[in-house]
Coordinates of C-alpha atoms and ligand atoms in Angstrom, one line a residue:
M3 CA 21.6 110.9 -49.4
I4 CA 22.8 113.3 -51.7
A5 CA 21.3 116.2 -53.2
L6 CA 21.0 115.9 -56.8
K7 CA 18.2 113.7 -57.6
P8 CA 15.2 114.2 -59.6
S9 CA 12.9 111.5 -59.1
D10 CA 12.5 109.8 -55.9
V11 CA 15.3 109.5 -53.8
A12 CA 15.1 107.5 -50.9
G13 CA 17.3 107.4 -48.2
G14 CA 20.3 109.3 -48.1
A15 CA 20.7 112.7 -48.7
L16 CA 24.2 112.8 -48.4
V17 CA 26.1 114.0 -50.9
L18 CA 26.8 117.5 -50.7
A19 CA 28.4 119.4 -53.2
L20 CA 31.9 119.0 -52.3
L21 CA 32.8 122.2 -53.6
L22 CA 30.0 123.9 -52.0
P23 CA 29.7 123.2 -48.4
E24 CA 26.5 125.1 -48.4
L25 CA 24.9 122.6 -50.8
V26 CA 25.4 120.1 -48.4
S27 CA 22.3 118.4 -48.0
P28 CA 22.9 115.1 -49.1
N29 CA 19.5 114.6 -50.1
A30 CA 19.4 117.8 -51.6
A31 CA 21.2 116.4 -54.4
F32 CA 19.1 113.5 -54.5
G33 CA 16.3 115.2 -56.0
Q34 CA 14.2 112.5 -54.9
S35 CA 14.6 109.0 -55.4
S36 CA 12.7 106.1 -54.6
S37 CA 11.9 106.9 -51.2
G38 CA 11.9 110.5 -51.3
G39 CA 15.3 110.8 -50.1
R40 CA 16.6 113.5 -52.1
P41 CA 14.3 116.2 -52.9
L42 CA 16.0 118.8 -54.8
M43 CA 17.7 118.6 -58.0
L44 CA 20.9 120.1 -57.9
P45 CA 21.9 121.9 -60.9
S46 CA 23.7 119.3 -62.9
A47 CA 22.8 116.3 -61.4
Q48 CA 21.0 113.7 -63.3
S49 CA 23.3 112.1 -65.6
A50 CA 25.9 114.6 -66.0
P51 CA 29.1 113.1 -67.1
Q52 CA 31.1 115.2 -64.8
Y53 CA 29.0 114.7 -61.7
T54 CA 28.4 118.2 -60.7
G55 CA 26.1 118.5 -57.9
S56 CA 25.9 115.8 -55.7
I57 CA 28.8 115.3 -53.7
P58 CA 28.8 114.0 -50.2
Q59 CA 29.5 116.5 -47.7
P60 CA 33.0 116.3 -46.8
A61 CA 34.0 119.7 -45.8
S62 CA 31.8 120.6 -43.0
P63 CA 33.5 121.3 -39.7
P64 CA 33.4 118.6 -37.2
R65 CA 30.3 118.7 -35.1
I66 CA 30.4 118.6 -31.4
T67 CA 29.1 115.4 -29.9
M68 CA 26.4 116.1 -27.4
P69 CA 25.7 113.7 -24.6
Q70 CA 22.2 112.6 -25.6
R71 CA 22.1 113.3 -29.2
R72 CA 24.5 113.0 -32.0
Y73 CA 24.0 116.3 -33.8
A74 CA 24.9 119.6 -32.2
Q75 CA 22.5 122.3 -33.0
A76 CA 24.1 125.5 -32.5
T77 CA 25.5 126.5 -35.9
P78 CA 24.2 129.9 -36.4
A79 CA 22.4 130.0 -39.7
K80 CA 23.4 132.7 -42.2
E81 CA 20.8 135.1 -43.3
W82 CA 18.8 134.9 -46.5
S83 CA 20.4 136.9 -49.3
G84 CA 17.2 138.6 -50.1
E85 CA 17.9 138.0 -53.8
D86 CA 15.9 136.3 -56.6
G87 CA 16.7 132.6 -56.9
A88 CA 19.0 131.5 -59.8
S89 CA 16.4 129.0 -61.1
G90 CA 14.3 131.9 -62.5
H91 CA 11.2 130.1 -61.1
P92 CA 8.4 132.5 -60.5
L93 CA 8.0 131.2 -56.9
M94 CA 11.7 131.9 -56.3
T95 CA 11.7 135.7 -56.8
S96 CA 12.5 137.7 -53.7
D97 CA 9.0 139.2 -53.8
A98 CA 7.3 135.8 -54.0
I99 CA 9.5 134.5 -51.2
R100 CA 8.7 137.5 -49.0
Q101 CA 5.0 137.1 -49.7
A102 CA 5.0 133.4 -49.0
A103 CA 7.0 134.0 -45.8
A104 CA 4.4 136.6 -44.6
N105 CA 1.7 133.9 -45.1
F106 CA 3.8 131.1 -43.4
D107 CA 1.6 130.7 -40.3
N108 CA -1.6 130.5 -42.4
C109 CA 0.1 128.0 -44.7
V110 CA 1.1 125.8 -41.8
A111 CA -2.3 126.0 -40.2
S112 CA -3.9 125.1 -43.6
M113 CA -2.2 121.7 -43.5
W114 CA -4.1 120.6 -40.4
P115 CA -6.9 118.8 -42.2
A116 CA -4.3 116.8 -44.2
A117 CA -2.5 116.0 -40.9
A118 CA -5.7 114.9 -39.2
K119 CA -6.4 112.5 -42.1
R120 CA -3.1 110.9 -41.3
G121 CA -4.1 110.3 -37.7
I122 CA -2.1 113.1 -36.2
S123 CA -3.9 114.5 -33.1
Q124 CA -4.8 118.2 -32.8
D125 CA -2.7 118.3 -29.7
S126 CA 0.4 117.0 -31.5
F127 CA -0.2 119.3 -34.5
Q128 CA -0.4 122.4 -32.2
R129 CA 2.5 121.4 -30.1
F130 CA 4.9 120.6 -32.8
T131 CA 4.0 123.5 -35.1
A132 CA 3.8 126.1 -32.4
D133 CA 7.4 127.4 -32.9
L134 CA 7.9 126.9 -36.6
Q135 CA 9.4 129.9 -38.4
P136 CA 10.3 130.3 -42.1
D137 CA 14.0 129.6 -42.7
L138 CA 14.6 131.7 -45.8
R139 CA 18.3 130.8 -46.0
I140 CA 17.1 127.5 -47.5
M141 CA 15.8 129.4 -50.5
D142 CA 19.4 130.4 -51.3
L143 CA 20.6 126.9 -50.8
M144 CA 17.9 125.4 -53.0
D145 CA 18.7 127.6 -56.0
Q146 CA 22.5 127.6 -55.7
Q147 CA 24.2 127.1 -59.0
P148 CA 27.7 125.6 -58.7
E149 CA 30.3 127.4 -60.7
F150 CA 32.7 124.5 -60.6
T151 CA 31.9 120.9 -60.2
K152 CA 34.1 118.1 -59.1
S153 CA 35.7 115.5 -61.3
V154 CA 34.8 112.0 -60.5
W155 CA 38.3 111.3 -59.1
D156 CA 38.3 114.3 -56.8
Y157 CA 34.9 113.2 -55.7
L158 CA 36.2 109.7 -54.9
D159 CA 39.3 111.1 -53.2
V160 CA 37.1 113.1 -50.9
L161 CA 34.7 110.3 -50.0
V162 CA 36.8 107.3 -49.9
T163 CA 39.6 108.1 -47.5
D164 CA 41.9 105.9 -45.3
A165 CA 40.4 107.5 -42.2
R166 CA 36.8 106.7 -43.3
I167 CA 37.9 103.1 -44.2
A168 CA 39.5 102.6 -40.8
R169 CA 36.5 103.9 -38.9
G170 CA 34.2 101.8 -41.0
R171 CA 36.1 98.7 -40.2
E172 CA 35.9 99.5 -36.5
I173 CA 32.2 99.9 -36.8
L174 CA 31.8 96.7 -38.7
A175 CA 33.7 94.8 -36.1
K176 CA 31.9 96.4 -33.2
N177 CA 28.5 95.7 -34.6
A178 CA 29.3 92.4 -36.3
A179 CA 26.4 90.5 -34.7
T180 CA 23.9 93.1 -35.7
F181 CA 25.2 93.2 -39.3
A182 CA 25.1 89.5 -39.4
A183 CA 21.5 89.4 -38.2
V184 CA 20.5 92.1 -40.7
E185 CA 22.2 90.3 -43.6
K186 CA 20.3 87.2 -42.7
T187 CA 17.0 89.0 -42.6
Y188 CA 17.3 91.3 -45.6
G189 CA 20.0 89.7 -47.8
V190 CA 21.8 93.0 -48.1
D191 CA 25.6 93.2 -48.0
R192 CA 26.9 94.7 -44.7
Y193 CA 29.7 96.6 -46.5
I194 CA 27.2 98.5 -48.6
I195 CA 25.3 99.5 -45.5
A196 CA 28.4 100.6 -43.7
A197 CA 29.5 102.6 -46.8
I198 CA 26.2 104.5 -46.9
W199 CA 26.5 105.2 -43.2
G200 CA 30.1 106.4 -43.6
I201 CA 29.4 108.6 -46.6
E202 CA 26.0 110.0 -45.8
S203 CA 26.8 111.2 -42.3
N204 CA 30.4 110.2 -41.6
Y205 CA 29.0 107.5 -39.3
G206 CA 26.4 109.6 -37.7
T207 CA 28.6 112.5 -36.9
Q208 CA 27.6 114.9 -39.7
G209 CA 23.9 114.7 -40.5
G210 CA 22.9 118.3 -40.4
D211 CA 21.5 120.3 -37.5
R212 CA 18.4 122.0 -38.8
S213 CA 15.0 121.0 -37.5
V214 CA 13.6 118.8 -40.1
L215 CA 10.0 119.9 -39.3
N216 CA 11.0 123.5 -39.7
S217 CA 12.9 123.0 -42.9
T218 CA 10.2 120.9 -44.5
A219 CA 7.5 123.4 -43.3
T220 CA 9.5 126.2 -45.0
L221 CA 9.9 124.3 -48.2
A222 CA 6.2 123.2 -48.1
C223 CA 5.1 126.9 -47.9
I224 CA 7.7 128.8 -49.8
G225 CA 9.5 128.3 -53.1
R226 CA 9.3 126.0 -56.1
R227 CA 9.0 122.6 -54.5
Q228 CA 6.0 123.1 -52.3
N229 CA 4.0 120.1 -53.3
Y230 CA 6.9 117.7 -52.9
F231 CA 7.7 119.1 -49.5
R232 CA 4.1 119.1 -48.2
D233 CA 4.3 115.4 -48.1
E234 CA 7.7 115.4 -46.4
F235 CA 6.4 117.9 -43.8
L236 CA 3.4 115.8 -43.0
A237 CA 5.5 112.6 -42.9
A238 CA 7.9 114.4 -40.4
L239 CA 4.9 115.3 -38.3
E240 CA 3.8 111.7 -38.3
I241 CA 7.2 110.7 -37.0
L242 CA 6.9 113.1 -34.1
H243 CA 3.3 112.2 -33.3
H244 CA 4.1 108.5 -33.2
G245 CA 7.1 109.2 -31.0
D246 CA 9.7 107.3 -33.0
L247 CA 11.9 110.4 -32.7
T248 CA 11.8 113.6 -30.7
P249 CA 12.1 117.0 -32.2
Q250 CA 15.6 117.1 -30.8
Q251 CA 16.5 114.0 -32.7
L252 CA 14.7 114.9 -35.9
R253 CA 17.4 117.3 -37.2
G254 CA 19.1 117.2 -40.5
S255 CA 20.0 118.8 -43.8
W256 CA 18.2 121.9 -45.1
A257 CA 16.4 119.6 -47.5
G258 CA 15.0 117.5 -44.6
A259 CA 17.3 114.4 -44.7
F260 CA 18.1 113.2 -41.3
G261 CA 19.8 110.4 -39.3
A262 CA 22.8 108.2 -39.8
T263 CA 21.9 107.3 -43.4
Q264 CA 20.0 110.4 -44.2
F265 CA 16.5 109.3 -44.8
M266 CA 13.9 111.8 -45.9
P267 CA 10.7 111.7 -43.8
T268 CA 8.8 109.8 -46.5
A269 CA 11.7 107.4 -46.8
F270 CA 11.5 106.8 -43.1
K271 CA 7.8 106.0 -43.5
R272 CA 8.5 103.4 -46.1
F273 CA 11.7 101.8 -44.9
A274 CA 12.4 102.4 -41.2
V275 CA 12.4 99.3 -39.0
D276 CA 12.4 98.8 -35.3
F277 CA 14.9 96.0 -35.4
D278 CA 15.7 96.0 -31.7
H279 CA 12.0 96.0 -30.7
D280 CA 12.0 98.8 -28.3
G281 CA 8.9 100.3 -29.8
K282 CA 10.7 103.1 -31.7
R283 CA 12.1 103.2 -35.2
N284 CA 15.1 105.3 -34.3
V285 CA 17.3 105.8 -37.3
V286 CA 19.2 108.5 -35.5
D287 CA 20.7 107.0 -32.4
D288 CA 19.9 103.3 -32.5
V289 CA 22.4 101.2 -34.3
P290 CA 20.3 98.1 -35.0
D291 CA 17.5 100.3 -36.4
I292 CA 20.0 102.3 -38.5
I293 CA 21.5 99.2 -40.0
A294 CA 18.2 97.4 -40.6
S295 CA 16.3 100.4 -42.0
T296 CA 19.1 101.0 -44.5
A297 CA 19.1 97.3 -45.5
M298 CA 15.3 97.5 -45.9
K299 CA 15.6 100.3 -48.3
F300 CA 18.1 98.3 -50.4
K301 CA 16.0 95.2 -50.3
K302 CA 13.0 97.2 -51.5
D303 CA 15.1 98.8 -54.2
G304 CA 16.0 95.5 -55.7
W305 CA 19.3 94.5 -54.1
Q306 CA 20.3 91.0 -55.2
P307 CA 21.8 89.0 -52.4
G308 CA 25.2 87.5 -53.1
Q309 CA 26.0 89.8 -56.0
T310 CA 28.4 92.7 -56.2
W311 CA 27.7 96.1 -57.8
G312 CA 30.2 96.1 -60.6
Y313 CA 33.7 95.6 -61.8
E314 CA 36.5 97.8 -63.0
V315 CA 37.3 96.8 -66.5
V316 CA 40.0 97.5 -69.2
V317 CA 38.5 98.7 -72.5
P318 CA 40.5 97.9 -75.6
Q319 CA 41.9 100.4 -78.1
G320 CA 39.5 101.5 -80.8
F321 CA 36.4 100.5 -78.8
N322 CA 33.0 101.8 -79.9
F323 CA 32.1 104.0 -77.0
L324 CA 28.5 104.4 -78.2
L325 CA 28.1 101.0 -76.4
A326 CA 28.9 102.7 -73.1
D327 CA 25.3 103.6 -72.3
R328 CA 23.1 102.8 -69.4
A329 CA 20.4 101.5 -71.7
R330 CA 22.7 98.8 -73.2
N331 CA 22.7 95.8 -70.9
Y332 CA 24.7 92.9 -72.1
T333 CA 25.9 89.8 -70.4
I334 CA 29.5 89.7 -69.2
A335 CA 30.2 87.1 -71.9
Q336 CA 29.0 89.5 -74.6
W337 CA 31.2 92.3 -73.2
E338 CA 34.1 89.9 -73.2
Q339 CA 33.5 89.2 -76.8
L340 CA 33.7 92.9 -77.4
G341 CA 37.2 92.9 -75.9
I342 CA 36.4 94.0 -72.4
R343 CA 38.6 92.5 -69.6
R344 CA 38.3 92.7 -65.9
A345 CA 41.1 94.9 -64.5
G346 CA 43.6 93.2 -62.2
T347 CA 44.2 89.5 -62.1
K348 CA 40.8 88.0 -61.1
P349 CA 38.4 86.7 -63.7
F350 CA 34.7 87.6 -63.7
P351 CA 33.0 85.2 -61.3
R352 CA 30.0 84.7 -63.6
N353 CA 29.6 85.6 -67.2
T354 CA 25.9 85.4 -67.4
D355 CA 25.2 88.6 -65.3
K356 CA 23.9 91.5 -67.3
A357 CA 25.8 94.8 -67.0
F358 CA 26.1 98.2 -68.6
L359 CA 29.4 99.9 -69.4
L360 CA 30.2 103.2 -67.6
M361 CA 33.1 105.4 -68.5
P362 CA 32.9 108.0 -65.8
A363 CA 35.9 110.0 -67.0
G364 CA 35.5 109.3 -70.7
A365 CA 37.6 107.2 -73.0
D366 CA 40.9 108.2 -71.2
G367 CA 39.8 106.8 -67.8
P368 CA 38.9 103.4 -66.4
G369 CA 35.8 101.6 -67.4
F370 CA 33.3 99.8 -65.2
L371 CA 30.7 97.1 -65.9
M372 CA 27.7 97.8 -63.7
L373 CA 25.3 95.2 -62.4
G374 CA 21.8 95.5 -61.1
N375 CA 23.0 96.3 -57.6
F376 CA 24.6 99.5 -59.0
R377 CA 21.1 100.6 -60.0
A378 CA 19.9 99.8 -56.4
I379 CA 22.6 102.1 -55.1
M380 CA 21.5 104.8 -57.5
R381 CA 18.1 104.6 -56.0
Y382 CA 19.7 106.1 -52.9
N383 CA 21.1 108.9 -54.9
P384 CA 20.8 109.1 -58.7
S385 CA 24.4 110.2 -59.3
E386 CA 26.7 107.7 -61.0
A387 CA 29.6 109.2 -59.2
Y388 CA 27.9 108.7 -55.9
A389 CA 27.0 105.1 -56.6
L390 CA 30.5 104.4 -57.8
A391 CA 31.9 105.9 -54.6
I392 CA 29.6 103.8 -52.4
G393 CA 30.4 100.6 -54.3
H394 CA 34.1 101.2 -54.2
F395 CA 34.1 102.2 -50.6
A396 CA 32.2 99.0 -49.7
D397 CA 34.8 97.0 -51.5
R398 CA 37.6 98.8 -49.6
L399 CA 35.8 98.1 -46.3
R400 CA 35.7 94.4 -47.3
G401 CA 39.5 94.5 -47.8
G402 CA 39.6 95.3 -51.5
Q403 CA 42.3 97.3 -53.3
P404 CA 42.2 100.7 -54.9
F405 CA 41.3 100.9 -58.6
V406 CA 44.0 99.4 -60.9
Q407 CA 43.9 102.0 -63.7
Q408 CA 44.7 105.7 -63.4
W409 CA 42.2 108.6 -63.7
P410 CA 43.1 111.3 -66.3
R411 CA 44.1 113.6 -63.5
G412 CA 45.6 116.1 -65.9
E413 CA 42.1 116.8 -67.3
R414 CA 40.3 119.7 -65.7
V415 CA 36.6 120.1 -65.1
L416 CA 34.9 122.7 -67.2
S417 CA 33.6 125.9 -65.5
R418 CA 30.0 126.8 -65.7
D419 CA 30.7 129.4 -68.4
E420 CA 32.6 126.8 -70.4
R421 CA 29.7 124.3 -70.0
L422 CA 27.3 126.9 -71.3
E423 CA 29.7 127.7 -74.2
L424 CA 29.9 124.0 -75.0
Q425 CA 26.2 123.7 -75.3
Q426 CA 25.9 126.8 -77.4
L427 CA 28.6 125.5 -79.8
L428 CA 26.8 122.2 -80.0
A429 CA 23.5 124.0 -80.7
Q430 CA 25.2 126.1 -83.4
R431 CA 26.3 122.9 -85.2
G432 CA 22.8 121.4 -84.9
F433 CA 23.7 118.7 -82.4
Y434 CA 22.0 120.2 -79.3
K435 CA 18.3 121.2 -79.3
G436 CA 17.8 122.2 -75.7
E437 CA 18.3 125.5 -74.0
P438 CA 21.9 125.9 -72.8
D439 CA 21.7 125.7 -69.0
G440 CA 25.2 124.7 -68.0
N441 CA 23.9 121.3 -66.8
L442 CA 25.6 118.5 -68.7
G443 CA 22.8 115.9 -68.6
G444 CA 21.9 113.1 -71.0
D445 CA 20.9 115.4 -73.8
T446 CA 24.2 117.2 -73.8
R447 CA 26.0 113.9 -73.6
K448 CA 24.1 112.6 -76.7
A449 CA 24.8 115.8 -78.6
L450 CA 28.5 115.5 -77.7
R451 CA 28.6 111.9 -78.9
S452 CA 27.1 112.9 -82.2
F453 CA 29.7 115.7 -82.6
Q454 CA 32.5 113.2 -81.7
V455 CA 31.2 110.7 -84.3
S456 CA 31.1 113.5 -86.9
V457 CA 34.8 114.3 -86.4
G458 CA 36.0 110.7 -85.9
A459 CA 36.8 111.1 -82.2
P460 CA 36.0 108.4 -79.5
A461 CA 32.3 108.9 -78.9
D462 CA 32.4 108.9 -75.1
G463 CA 30.2 111.9 -74.6
Y464 CA 32.6 113.3 -72.0
A465 CA 32.8 117.0 -71.8
S466 CA 36.6 117.5 -71.6
S467 CA 38.5 120.7 -72.3
G468 CA 39.8 119.0 -75.4
V469 CA 36.4 118.5 -76.9
L470 CA 35.5 122.1 -76.1
D471 CA 38.6 123.2 -77.9
R472 CA 37.7 121.1 -80.9
L473 CA 34.2 122.7 -80.9
R474 CA 35.8 126.1 -80.9
G475 CA 37.7 125.0 -84.0
R476 CA 41.1 124.9 -82.4
Ligands
CA30 CA1 14.2 100.6 -32.1

């Protein structure tokens, strides 16, 4: 799962900041979704029009395949910068980090009563926590502020590649019987599961190599997300105590996401399934468990069997883009009355489904009508770009074609300084009330729309360089 989410991510952490290999932890982006998947909120995540933050992690070097486990462990970690965190949070100053690190052993020991309440034995607690050490590099990663973010088309280009499609089709063919059994049991589309698997960990080959127990202990005792990570740490201990996974298997991103589909420890607790009945819920090495556990998460997140996630659509000239809003759910028939058509040659299969209109690149890019299953994908990672990538990748695995319409590839993504300037200019004109922070979330989008309406421009809320120029008075 990716790293940008705020609320409760569940499973995958995956998406790393494409631009920022360091931000990699998929879940990191996730903030947190339903299941706890992504813990940290990346800088611009939530509903930023340009999808900063959470990008799958494409760029990491290929990992070595070890005989017994999938993730190599040797990558030498870089040292902590020793600097104050960019968030400005009082627990992220270098002094606060040093003090918390000095108290790390006491902090870990203080979690014993909570562990005991969960049925973890004293022997397990002592054994698994004996060698824990604070990994302060994680503090840099948690507070990294991306200078540049990726456009949605660059994001899709990185995630949905011919190689990933080819490999996915092999995996679908090889495990066809398991996928069929899982579809029958959980009602979740096999192509969506394969897409998550392929994008979260490149089919189990890139899931991160940090000890999940060590990372979550670090985050539970140091920095600005301690409460959140205390639960993740205790859940990780439970996994080890129950023997579902060994410490060697329980390795993952710096934010604690692990396994083929990048579950956080609490997501594991809620969704992991022992589908092959060998007594262990092994979401790292055991294909039936990986597929079924991922399906279980989608089922619990409201996946509707037999429905797709959404459709690429053609939006007519002069359309009122204020209607492109996640809060506006209309039936397909109502959208058709507003002039929306499905892209390509196929009609919509049903016109009673409710959908919202997403314009991920603004008025100059393709539109998409998103059904309830799109929201289920966003429970995995609350980024619209992520969910679009997963949905599209699943369609391609199924044999579907690339999008029909072109992205506005000539448009560039604003830098952090430009994003701050945009918010300042919107504030000066009375459209934006918040503190400029460079994160183009829902409030900025709303402010931009109001500005666009005031000047008679299409109110898509998209932070293009053109709209910035217009705010500058050029
Ligand atoms: Ca199993």
